[in-house]
Amino acid sequence: MRDFYGVTLNSPLMLGTAQYPSPAVLEAAFRKSAASVATVSLRREGGQGQAFWDIIRGLGVHVLPNTAGCYSAREAITTAHMAREVFETNWIKLEVIGHADTLQPDPFGLLKATEALAADGFEVFPYTTEDQVLAARLLQAGAKVLMPWGAPIGSGLGLNNRYGLKTLRAAFPEVPMVIDAGLGLPSHAADAMEMGFDAVLLNTAVAQAGDPVGMARAFALAAQAGALAHAADPMTPRDMASPSTPVVGKAWL
């Protein structure tokens, strides 16, 4: 697995911390998932206080603060600085939302905020689209990780643009990439990992499942299976049947 700003993760699964039925369920889901990263919103920390932060620290995972809910570069930059003080990390999942209905990233604000934060010592994880031009600009601005969306946040639609994601992965083979948002089923996570992505990040699909703990375990296994499949160099699809049994030794009647 590629490293993320010098950190090698022991699991390709990253989990969000919102919308769980209770703090106890959140903690149990993380334990069962063996997730390596917890994404945390500064606004959520401000609302739940020290008890919530104690739970996150007790998980023993890397914390990735995010700028969720920010609609301008200025707002995201300010939130990132506050998050660095609260969570004591240079990591920041940078979200600059451009569309209220789809929660699609604002490419202009995202690029502006990435440049400013990278110059200020932040290790930026930009939530972006599968656009290759934007990806190149984000990397030039100082990001060393990309987090393209699979589908709109919370939609559970999976990988909406497989062609775009595959070509993005192929265009920047050495850049760590995380599929972020839109995954609804464990098979979506396996699919992303089979395509060569380095990790998946999700929240709603686990937190809002009938059994969040069981679903967390399912996503963990799926992500690991997808990573193993990619490493094993899977066969390519064929247009025609190809028999697995040889004709040598066949009885000719």
PDB file of C-alpha atoms in Angstrom:
ATOM      1  CA  MET A   1       0.000   0.000   0.000  1.00  0.00           C
ATOM      2  CA  ARG A   2       1.257   3.492  -0.831  1.00  0.00           C
ATOM      3  CA  ASP A   3       1.962   5.803   2.068  1.00  0.00           C
ATOM      4  CA  PHE A   4       0.007   8.949   2.847  1.00  0.00           C
ATOM      5  CA  TYR A   5       2.388  11.796   3.598  1.00  0.00           C
ATOM      6  CA  GLY A   6       4.908   9.297   4.930  1.00  0.00           C
ATOM      7  CA  VAL A   7       2.360   7.251   6.894  1.00  0.00           C
ATOM      8  CA  THR A   8       1.712   3.658   5.857  1.00  0.00           C
ATOM      9  CA  LEU A   9      -1.746   2.536   6.852  1.00  0.00           C
ATOM     10  CA  ASN A  10      -2.455  -0.993   8.045  1.00  0.00           C
ATOM     11  CA  SER A  11      -5.914  -1.033   6.483  1.00  0.00           C
ATOM     12  CA  PRO A  12      -7.367   0.459   3.276  1.00  0.00           C
ATOM     13  CA  LEU A  13     -10.580   1.405   5.065  1.00  0.00           C
ATOM     14  CA  MET A  14     -11.256   4.923   6.350  1.00  0.00           C
ATOM     15  CA  LEU A  15     -14.468   5.638   8.270  1.00  0.00           C
ATOM     16  CA  GLY A  16     -16.398   8.756   9.112  1.00  0.00           C
ATOM     17  CA  THR A  17     -17.718   9.408  12.600  1.00  0.00           C
ATOM     18  CA  ALA A  18     -21.122  10.984  11.932  1.00  0.00           C
ATOM     19  CA  GLN A  19     -24.706   9.716  12.140  1.00  0.00           C
ATOM     20  CA  TYR A  20     -24.143   6.634  14.326  1.00  0.00           C
ATOM     21  CA  PRO A  21     -27.041   5.697  16.612  1.00  0.00           C
ATOM     22  CA  SER A  22     -24.852   6.141  19.692  1.00  0.00           C
ATOM     23  CA  PRO A  23     -21.224   6.641  20.707  1.00  0.00           C
ATOM     24  CA  ALA A  24     -21.106   3.000  21.779  1.00  0.00           C
ATOM     25  CA  VAL A  25     -22.152   1.837  18.309  1.00  0.00           C
ATOM     26  CA  LEU A  26     -19.581   4.144  16.709  1.00  0.00           C
ATOM     27  CA  GLU A  27     -16.829   2.659  18.846  1.00  0.00           C
ATOM     28  CA  ALA A  28     -17.946  -0.930  18.212  1.00  0.00           C
ATOM     29  CA  ALA A  29     -18.155  -0.345  14.461  1.00  0.00           C
ATOM     30  CA  PHE A  30     -14.631   1.045  14.347  1.00  0.00           C
ATOM     31  CA  ARG A  31     -13.294  -1.872  16.352  1.00  0.00           C
ATOM     32  CA  LYS A  32     -14.930  -4.400  14.055  1.00  0.00           C
ATOM     33  CA  SER A  33     -13.830  -2.602  10.887  1.00  0.00           C
ATOM     34  CA  ALA A  34     -10.166  -2.303  11.886  1.00  0.00           C
ATOM     35  CA  ALA A  35     -10.264   1.019  10.006  1.00  0.00           C
ATOM     36  CA  SER A  36      -6.964   2.864   9.944  1.00  0.00           C
ATOM     37  CA  VAL A  37      -8.344   6.407   9.757  1.00  0.00           C
ATOM     38  CA  ALA A  38     -11.251   8.269  11.354  1.00  0.00           C
ATOM     39  CA  THR A  39     -12.503  11.407   9.652  1.00  0.00           C
ATOM     40  CA  VAL A  40     -13.794  13.993  12.091  1.00  0.00           C
ATOM     41  CA  SER A  41     -15.554  17.304  11.539  1.00  0.00           C
ATOM     42  CA  LEU A  42     -14.507  20.261  13.642  1.00  0.00           C
ATOM     43  CA  ARG A  43     -18.180  21.238  13.911  1.00  0.00           C
ATOM     44  CA  ARG A  44     -19.067  17.814  15.268  1.00  0.00           C
ATOM     45  CA  GLU A  45     -16.286  17.981  17.834  1.00  0.00           C
ATOM     46  CA  GLY A  46     -17.509  21.394  18.908  1.00  0.00           C
ATOM     47  CA  GLY A  47     -21.019  20.052  19.399  1.00  0.00           C
ATOM     48  CA  GLN A  48     -20.193  16.867  21.324  1.00  0.00           C
ATOM     49  CA  GLY A  49     -17.217  17.983  23.340  1.00  0.00           C
ATOM     50  CA  GLN A  50     -14.556  16.111  25.237  1.00  0.00           C
ATOM     51  CA  ALA A  51     -16.423  12.796  25.529  1.00  0.00           C
ATOM     52  CA  PHE A  52     -16.536  12.405  21.753  1.00  0.00           C
ATOM     53  CA  TRP A  53     -12.859  13.302  21.396  1.00  0.00           C
ATOM     54  CA  ASP A  54     -11.962  10.782  24.107  1.00  0.00           C
ATOM     55  CA  ILE A  55     -13.705   8.028  22.116  1.00  0.00           C
ATOM     56  CA  ILE A  56     -11.827   8.932  18.933  1.00  0.00           C
ATOM     57  CA  ARG A  57      -8.490   9.017  20.714  1.00  0.00           C
ATOM     58  CA  GLY A  58      -9.233   5.679  22.324  1.00  0.00           C
ATOM     59  CA  LEU A  59      -9.655   4.035  18.918  1.00  0.00           C
ATOM     60  CA  GLY A  60      -5.928   4.313  18.277  1.00  0.00           C
ATOM     61  CA  VAL A  61      -6.392   5.319  14.639  1.00  0.00           C
ATOM     62  CA  HIS A  62      -5.099   8.223  12.568  1.00  0.00           C
ATOM     63  CA  VAL A  63      -7.397  11.229  12.744  1.00  0.00           C
ATOM     64  CA  LEU A  64      -8.237  13.060   9.523  1.00  0.00           C
ATOM     65  CA  PRO A  65     -10.098  16.298  10.308  1.00  0.00           C
ATOM     66  CA  ASN A  66     -12.312  17.616   7.537  1.00  0.00           C
ATOM     67  CA  THR A  67     -13.759  20.927   6.460  1.00  0.00           C
ATOM     68  CA  ALA A  68     -17.241  19.514   5.877  1.00  0.00           C
ATOM     69  CA  GLY A  69     -19.911  22.096   5.169  1.00  0.00           C
ATOM     70  CA  CYS A  70     -17.574  24.773   3.831  1.00  0.00           C
ATOM     71  CA  TYR A  71     -18.739  26.579   0.688  1.00  0.00           C
ATOM     72  CA  SER A  72     -15.774  28.888   0.096  1.00  0.00           C
ATOM     73  CA  ALA A  73     -12.004  28.668   0.128  1.00  0.00           C
ATOM     74  CA  ARG A  74     -11.835  31.251   2.901  1.00  0.00           C
ATOM     75  CA  GLU A  75     -14.212  29.299   5.124  1.00  0.00           C
ATOM     76  CA  ALA A  76     -12.330  26.036   4.475  1.00  0.00           C
ATOM     77  CA  ILE A  77      -8.940  27.612   5.206  1.00  0.00           C
ATOM     78  CA  THR A  78     -10.180  29.078   8.488  1.00  0.00           C
ATOM     79  CA  THR A  79     -11.768  25.773   9.500  1.00  0.00           C
ATOM     80  CA  ALA A  80      -8.570  23.882   8.662  1.00  0.00           C
ATOM     81  CA  HIS A  81      -6.514  26.112  10.938  1.00  0.00           C
ATOM     82  CA  MET A  82      -8.965  25.626  13.779  1.00  0.00           C
ATOM     83  CA  ALA A  83      -8.963  21.860  13.189  1.00  0.00           C
ATOM     84  CA  ARG A  84      -5.174  21.708  13.329  1.00  0.00           C
ATOM     85  CA  GLU A  85      -5.217  23.284  16.775  1.00  0.00           C
ATOM     86  CA  VAL A  86      -7.996  21.027  18.092  1.00  0.00           C
ATOM     87  CA  PHE A  87      -6.826  17.708  16.632  1.00  0.00           C
ATOM     88  CA  GLU A  88      -3.074  18.381  16.666  1.00  0.00           C
ATOM     89  CA  THR A  89      -2.382  17.137  13.148  1.00  0.00           C
ATOM     90  CA  ASN A  90      -1.332  18.640   9.826  1.00  0.00           C
ATOM     91  CA  TRP A  91      -3.642  16.263   7.978  1.00  0.00           C
ATOM     92  CA  ILE A  92      -6.775  17.863   6.577  1.00  0.00           C
ATOM     93  CA  LYS A  93      -9.500  16.450   4.378  1.00  0.00           C
ATOM     94  CA  LEU A  94     -10.301  19.519   2.340  1.00  0.00           C
ATOM     95  CA  GLU A  95     -13.900  19.962   1.269  1.00  0.00           C
ATOM     96  CA  VAL A  96     -15.042  23.090  -0.564  1.00  0.00           C
ATOM     97  CA  ILE A  97     -18.594  22.439  -1.705  1.00  0.00           C
ATOM     98  CA  GLY A  98     -19.851  24.080  -4.874  1.00  0.00           C
ATOM     99  CA  HIS A  99     -23.372  22.705  -5.248  1.00  0.00           C
ATOM    100  CA  ALA A 100     -25.846  22.375  -2.405  1.00  0.00           C
ATOM    101  CA  ASP A 101     -27.856  19.497  -3.896  1.00  0.00           C
ATOM    102  CA  THR A 102     -25.104  17.214  -5.196  1.00  0.00           C
ATOM    103  CA  LEU A 103     -22.399  18.401  -2.755  1.00  0.00           C
ATOM    104  CA  GLN A 104     -20.040  18.431  -5.736  1.00  0.00           C
ATOM    105  CA  PRO A 105     -16.690  20.067  -4.972  1.00  0.00           C
ATOM    106  CA  ASP A 106     -16.062  23.627  -6.135  1.00  0.00           C
ATOM    107  CA  PRO A 107     -12.920  23.169  -8.284  1.00  0.00           C
ATOM    108  CA  PHE A 108     -11.895  26.815  -8.091  1.00  0.00           C
ATOM    109  CA  GLY A 109     -12.265  27.156  -4.348  1.00  0.00           C
ATOM    110  CA  LEU A 110     -10.692  23.742  -3.801  1.00  0.00           C
ATOM    111  CA  LEU A 111      -7.601  24.680  -5.795  1.00  0.00           C
ATOM    112  CA  LYS A 112      -7.256  28.028  -4.025  1.00  0.00           C
ATOM    113  CA  ALA A 113      -7.584  26.465  -0.578  1.00  0.00           C
ATOM    114  CA  THR A 114      -5.188  23.622  -1.409  1.00  0.00           C
ATOM    115  CA  GLU A 115      -2.498  26.038  -2.500  1.00  0.00           C
ATOM    116  CA  ALA A 116      -2.870  28.172   0.618  1.00  0.00           C
ATOM    117  CA  LEU A 117      -2.971  25.275   3.071  1.00  0.00           C
ATOM    118  CA  ALA A 118      -0.099  23.327   1.491  1.00  0.00           C
ATOM    119  CA  ALA A 119       2.045  26.457   1.664  1.00  0.00           C
ATOM    120  CA  ASP A 120       1.197  26.698   5.367  1.00  0.00           C
ATOM    121  CA  GLY A 121       2.375  23.186   6.181  1.00  0.00           C
ATOM    122  CA  PHE A 122      -0.883  21.285   5.920  1.00  0.00           C
ATOM    123  CA  GLU A 123      -0.930  17.794   4.401  1.00  0.00           C
ATOM    124  CA  VAL A 124      -3.969  18.150   2.207  1.00  0.00           C
ATOM    125  CA  PHE A 125      -6.390  15.380   1.224  1.00  0.00           C
ATOM    126  CA  PRO A 126      -8.603  17.193  -1.318  1.00  0.00           C
ATOM    127  CA  TYR A 127     -12.113  15.876  -1.912  1.00  0.00           C
ATOM    128  CA  THR A 128     -12.369  16.246  -5.669  1.00  0.00           C
ATOM    129  CA  THR A 129     -14.002  14.911  -8.809  1.00  0.00           C
ATOM    130  CA  GLU A 130     -12.461  12.543 -11.360  1.00  0.00           C
ATOM    131  CA  ASP A 131     -11.356  15.489 -13.539  1.00  0.00           C
ATOM    132  CA  GLN A 132      -7.748  14.914 -14.643  1.00  0.00           C
ATOM    133  CA  VAL A 133      -7.030  18.589 -15.281  1.00  0.00           C
ATOM    134  CA  LEU A 134      -8.145  19.531 -11.788  1.00  0.00           C
ATOM    135  CA  ALA A 135      -6.151  16.625 -10.362  1.00  0.00           C
ATOM    136  CA  ALA A 136      -2.970  17.867 -12.025  1.00  0.00           C
ATOM    137  CA  ARG A 137      -3.541  21.387 -10.721  1.00  0.00           C
ATOM    138  CA  LEU A 138      -4.154  20.127  -7.175  1.00  0.00           C
ATOM    139  CA  LEU A 139      -0.897  18.198  -7.263  1.00  0.00           C
ATOM    140  CA  GLN A 140       0.946  21.241  -8.570  1.00  0.00           C
ATOM    141  CA  ALA A 141      -0.596  23.262  -5.736  1.00  0.00           C
ATOM    142  CA  GLY A 142       0.996  20.963  -3.159  1.00  0.00           C
ATOM    143  CA  ALA A 143      -1.405  18.092  -2.562  1.00  0.00           C
ATOM    144  CA  LYS A 144       0.241  14.673  -2.499  1.00  0.00           C
ATOM    145  CA  VAL A 145      -2.983  12.688  -2.151  1.00  0.00           C
ATOM    146  CA  LEU A 146      -6.224  12.814  -4.149  1.00  0.00           C
ATOM    147  CA  MET A 147      -9.679  11.830  -2.947  1.00  0.00           C
ATOM    148  CA  PRO A 148     -12.002  11.544  -5.975  1.00  0.00           C
ATOM    149  CA  TRP A 149     -15.670  10.967  -5.287  1.00  0.00           C
ATOM    150  CA  GLY A 150     -17.388   7.757  -6.264  1.00  0.00           C
ATOM    151  CA  ALA A 151     -20.811   9.419  -6.236  1.00  0.00           C
ATOM    152  CA  PRO A 152     -22.488  12.269  -4.330  1.00  0.00           C
ATOM    153  CA  ILE A 153     -21.970  12.174  -0.569  1.00  0.00           C
ATOM    154  CA  GLY A 154     -24.440   9.913   1.192  1.00  0.00           C
ATOM    155  CA  SER A 155     -26.043   8.668  -2.039  1.00  0.00           C
ATOM    156  CA  GLY A 156     -24.865   5.041  -1.867  1.00  0.00           C
ATOM    157  CA  LEU A 157     -24.703   4.895  -5.671  1.00  0.00           C
ATOM    158  CA  GLY A 158     -21.216   3.402  -5.864  1.00  0.00           C
ATOM    159  CA  LEU A 159     -18.822   4.291  -8.672  1.00  0.00           C
ATOM    160  CA  ASN A 160     -20.850   6.531 -10.969  1.00  0.00           C
ATOM    161  CA  ASN A 161     -18.147   7.177 -13.557  1.00  0.00           C
ATOM    162  CA  ARG A 162     -15.993   4.092 -13.820  1.00  0.00           C
ATOM    163  CA  TYR A 163     -14.303   5.290 -17.006  1.00  0.00           C
ATOM    164  CA  GLY A 164     -13.344   8.610 -15.448  1.00  0.00           C
ATOM    165  CA  LEU A 165     -12.029   6.969 -12.285  1.00  0.00           C
ATOM    166  CA  LYS A 166     -10.036   4.340 -14.203  1.00  0.00           C
ATOM    167  CA  THR A 167      -8.416   6.940 -16.431  1.00  0.00           C
ATOM    168  CA  LEU A 168      -7.632   9.149 -13.426  1.00  0.00           C
ATOM    169  CA  ARG A 169      -5.970   6.229 -11.662  1.00  0.00           C
ATOM    170  CA  ALA A 170      -3.970   5.411 -14.795  1.00  0.00           C
ATOM    171  CA  ALA A 171      -2.938   9.036 -15.360  1.00  0.00           C
ATOM    172  CA  PHE A 172      -1.277   9.386 -11.949  1.00  0.00           C
ATOM    173  CA  PRO A 173      -0.057   5.885 -11.069  1.00  0.00           C
ATOM    174  CA  GLU A 174       2.264   6.991  -8.250  1.00  0.00           C
ATOM    175  CA  VAL A 175      -0.194   9.270  -6.453  1.00  0.00           C
ATOM    176  CA  PRO A 176      -2.047   7.809  -3.450  1.00  0.00           C
ATOM    177  CA  MET A 177      -5.776   7.968  -4.140  1.00  0.00           C
ATOM    178  CA  VAL A 178      -8.807   7.345  -1.960  1.00  0.00           C
ATOM    179  CA  ILE A 179     -12.319   6.862  -3.262  1.00  0.00           C
ATOM    180  CA  ASP A 180     -14.332   9.177  -1.055  1.00  0.00           C
ATOM    181  CA  ALA A 181     -18.121   9.416  -0.887  1.00  0.00           C
ATOM    182  CA  GLY A 182     -21.042   7.647  -2.490  1.00  0.00           C
ATOM    183  CA  LEU A 183     -20.193   4.062  -1.588  1.00  0.00           C
ATOM    184  CA  GLY A 184     -23.244   2.165  -0.373  1.00  0.00           C
ATOM    185  CA  LEU A 185     -22.331  -1.527  -0.488  1.00  0.00           C
ATOM    186  CA  PRO A 186     -19.221  -3.538   0.369  1.00  0.00           C
ATOM    187  CA  SER A 187     -19.066  -4.573  -3.289  1.00  0.00           C
ATOM    188  CA  HIS A 188     -18.541  -0.903  -4.184  1.00  0.00           C
ATOM    189  CA  ALA A 189     -15.477  -0.831  -1.938  1.00  0.00           C
ATOM    190  CA  ALA A 190     -14.120  -4.035  -3.460  1.00  0.00           C
ATOM    191  CA  ASP A 191     -14.694  -2.592  -6.930  1.00  0.00           C
ATOM    192  CA  ALA A 192     -12.717   0.549  -6.116  1.00  0.00           C
ATOM    193  CA  MET A 193      -9.824  -1.421  -4.674  1.00  0.00           C
ATOM    194  CA  GLU A 194      -9.786  -3.801  -7.650  1.00  0.00           C
ATOM    195  CA  MET A 195      -9.384  -0.737  -9.881  1.00  0.00           C
ATOM    196  CA  GLY A 196      -6.158   0.105  -8.085  1.00  0.00           C
ATOM    197  CA  PHE A 197      -7.209   2.757  -5.607  1.00  0.00           C
ATOM    198  CA  ASP A 198      -5.327   2.756  -2.335  1.00  0.00           C
ATOM    199  CA  ALA A 199      -8.168   3.175   0.143  1.00  0.00           C
ATOM    200  CA  VAL A 200     -11.868   3.929   0.452  1.00  0.00           C
ATOM    201  CA  LEU A 201     -13.574   6.392   2.749  1.00  0.00           C
ATOM    202  CA  LEU A 202     -17.222   6.115   3.721  1.00  0.00           C
ATOM    203  CA  ASN A 203     -19.604   7.006   6.506  1.00  0.00           C
ATOM    204  CA  THR A 204     -23.331   6.767   5.806  1.00  0.00           C
ATOM    205  CA  ALA A 205     -23.238   3.212   4.453  1.00  0.00           C
ATOM    206  CA  VAL A 206     -22.002   1.968   7.835  1.00  0.00           C
ATOM    207  CA  ALA A 207     -23.493   4.473  10.258  1.00  0.00           C
ATOM    208  CA  GLN A 208     -27.011   4.234   8.826  1.00  0.00           C
ATOM    209  CA  ALA A 209     -27.082   0.472   8.223  1.00  0.00           C
ATOM    210  CA  GLY A 210     -29.511  -1.652  10.218  1.00  0.00           C
ATOM    211  CA  ASP A 211     -26.454  -3.214  11.869  1.00  0.00           C
ATOM    212  CA  PRO A 212     -23.583  -0.719  11.690  1.00  0.00           C
ATOM    213  CA  VAL A 213     -21.150  -3.077  13.397  1.00  0.00           C
ATOM    214  CA  GLY A 214     -21.854  -5.930  10.981  1.00  0.00           C
ATOM    215  CA  MET A 215     -21.688  -3.583   7.996  1.00  0.00           C
ATOM    216  CA  ALA A 216     -18.362  -2.191   9.187  1.00  0.00           C
ATOM    217  CA  ARG A 217     -16.951  -5.702   9.209  1.00  0.00           C
ATOM    218  CA  ALA A 218     -18.377  -6.376   5.733  1.00  0.00           C
ATOM    219  CA  PHE A 219     -16.707  -3.257   4.315  1.00  0.00           C
ATOM    220  CA  ALA A 220     -13.414  -4.203   5.952  1.00  0.00           C
ATOM    221  CA  LEU A 221     -13.415  -7.628   4.321  1.00  0.00           C
ATOM    222  CA  ALA A 222     -14.512  -6.220   0.957  1.00  0.00           C
ATOM    223  CA  ALA A 223     -11.773  -3.579   0.885  1.00  0.00           C
ATOM    224  CA  GLN A 224      -9.145  -6.153   1.787  1.00  0.00           C
ATOM    225  CA  ALA A 225     -10.445  -8.580  -0.836  1.00  0.00           C
ATOM    226  CA  GLY A 226     -10.364  -5.884  -3.514  1.00  0.00           C
ATOM    227  CA  ALA A 227      -6.811  -4.926  -2.628  1.00  0.00           C
ATOM    228  CA  LEU A 228      -5.683  -8.553  -2.746  1.00  0.00           C
ATOM    229  CA  ALA A 229      -7.406  -9.033  -6.093  1.00  0.00           C
ATOM    230  CA  HIS A 230      -5.684  -6.016  -7.602  1.00  0.00           C
ATOM    231  CA  ALA A 231      -2.302  -7.184  -6.339  1.00  0.00           C
ATOM    232  CA  ALA A 232      -2.912 -10.627  -7.857  1.00  0.00           C
ATOM    233  CA  ASP A 233      -3.223  -9.133 -11.371  1.00  0.00           C
ATOM    234  CA  PRO A 234      -6.741 -10.256 -12.320  1.00  0.00           C
ATOM    235  CA  MET A 235      -7.632 -11.585 -15.739  1.00  0.00           C
ATOM    236  CA  THR A 236      -9.031  -9.169 -18.324  1.00  0.00           C
ATOM    237  CA  PRO A 237     -12.567  -9.596 -19.673  1.00  0.00           C
ATOM    238  CA  ARG A 238     -12.926 -11.497 -22.963  1.00  0.00           C
ATOM    239  CA  ASP A 239     -15.521 -11.239 -25.687  1.00  0.00           C
ATOM    240  CA  MET A 240     -15.578 -14.975 -26.312  1.00  0.00           C
ATOM    241  CA  ALA A 241     -15.709 -18.095 -24.162  1.00  0.00           C
ATOM    242  CA  SER A 242     -12.381 -19.698 -23.355  1.00  0.00           C
ATOM    243  CA  PRO A 243     -12.643 -23.318 -22.158  1.00  0.00           C
ATOM    244  CA  SER A 244     -10.724 -24.225 -19.048  1.00  0.00           C
ATOM    245  CA  THR A 245     -10.698 -27.922 -19.908  1.00  0.00           C
ATOM    246  CA  PRO A 246      -8.161 -28.921 -22.620  1.00  0.00           C
ATOM    247  CA  VAL A 247      -9.215 -30.989 -25.629  1.00  0.00           C
ATOM    248  CA  VAL A 248      -6.206 -33.280 -25.201  1.00  0.00           C
ATOM    249  CA  GLY A 249      -7.448 -36.679 -24.044  1.00  0.00           C
ATOM    250  CA  LYS A 250     -10.995 -36.003 -25.140  1.00  0.00           C
ATOM    251  CA  ALA A 251     -12.918 -39.015 -26.349  1.00  0.00           C
ATOM    252  CA  TRP A 252     -13.795 -38.578 -30.028  1.00  0.00           C
ATOM    253  CA  LEU A 253     -16.937 -40.445 -30.997  1.00  0.00           C
TER     254      LEU A 253
END
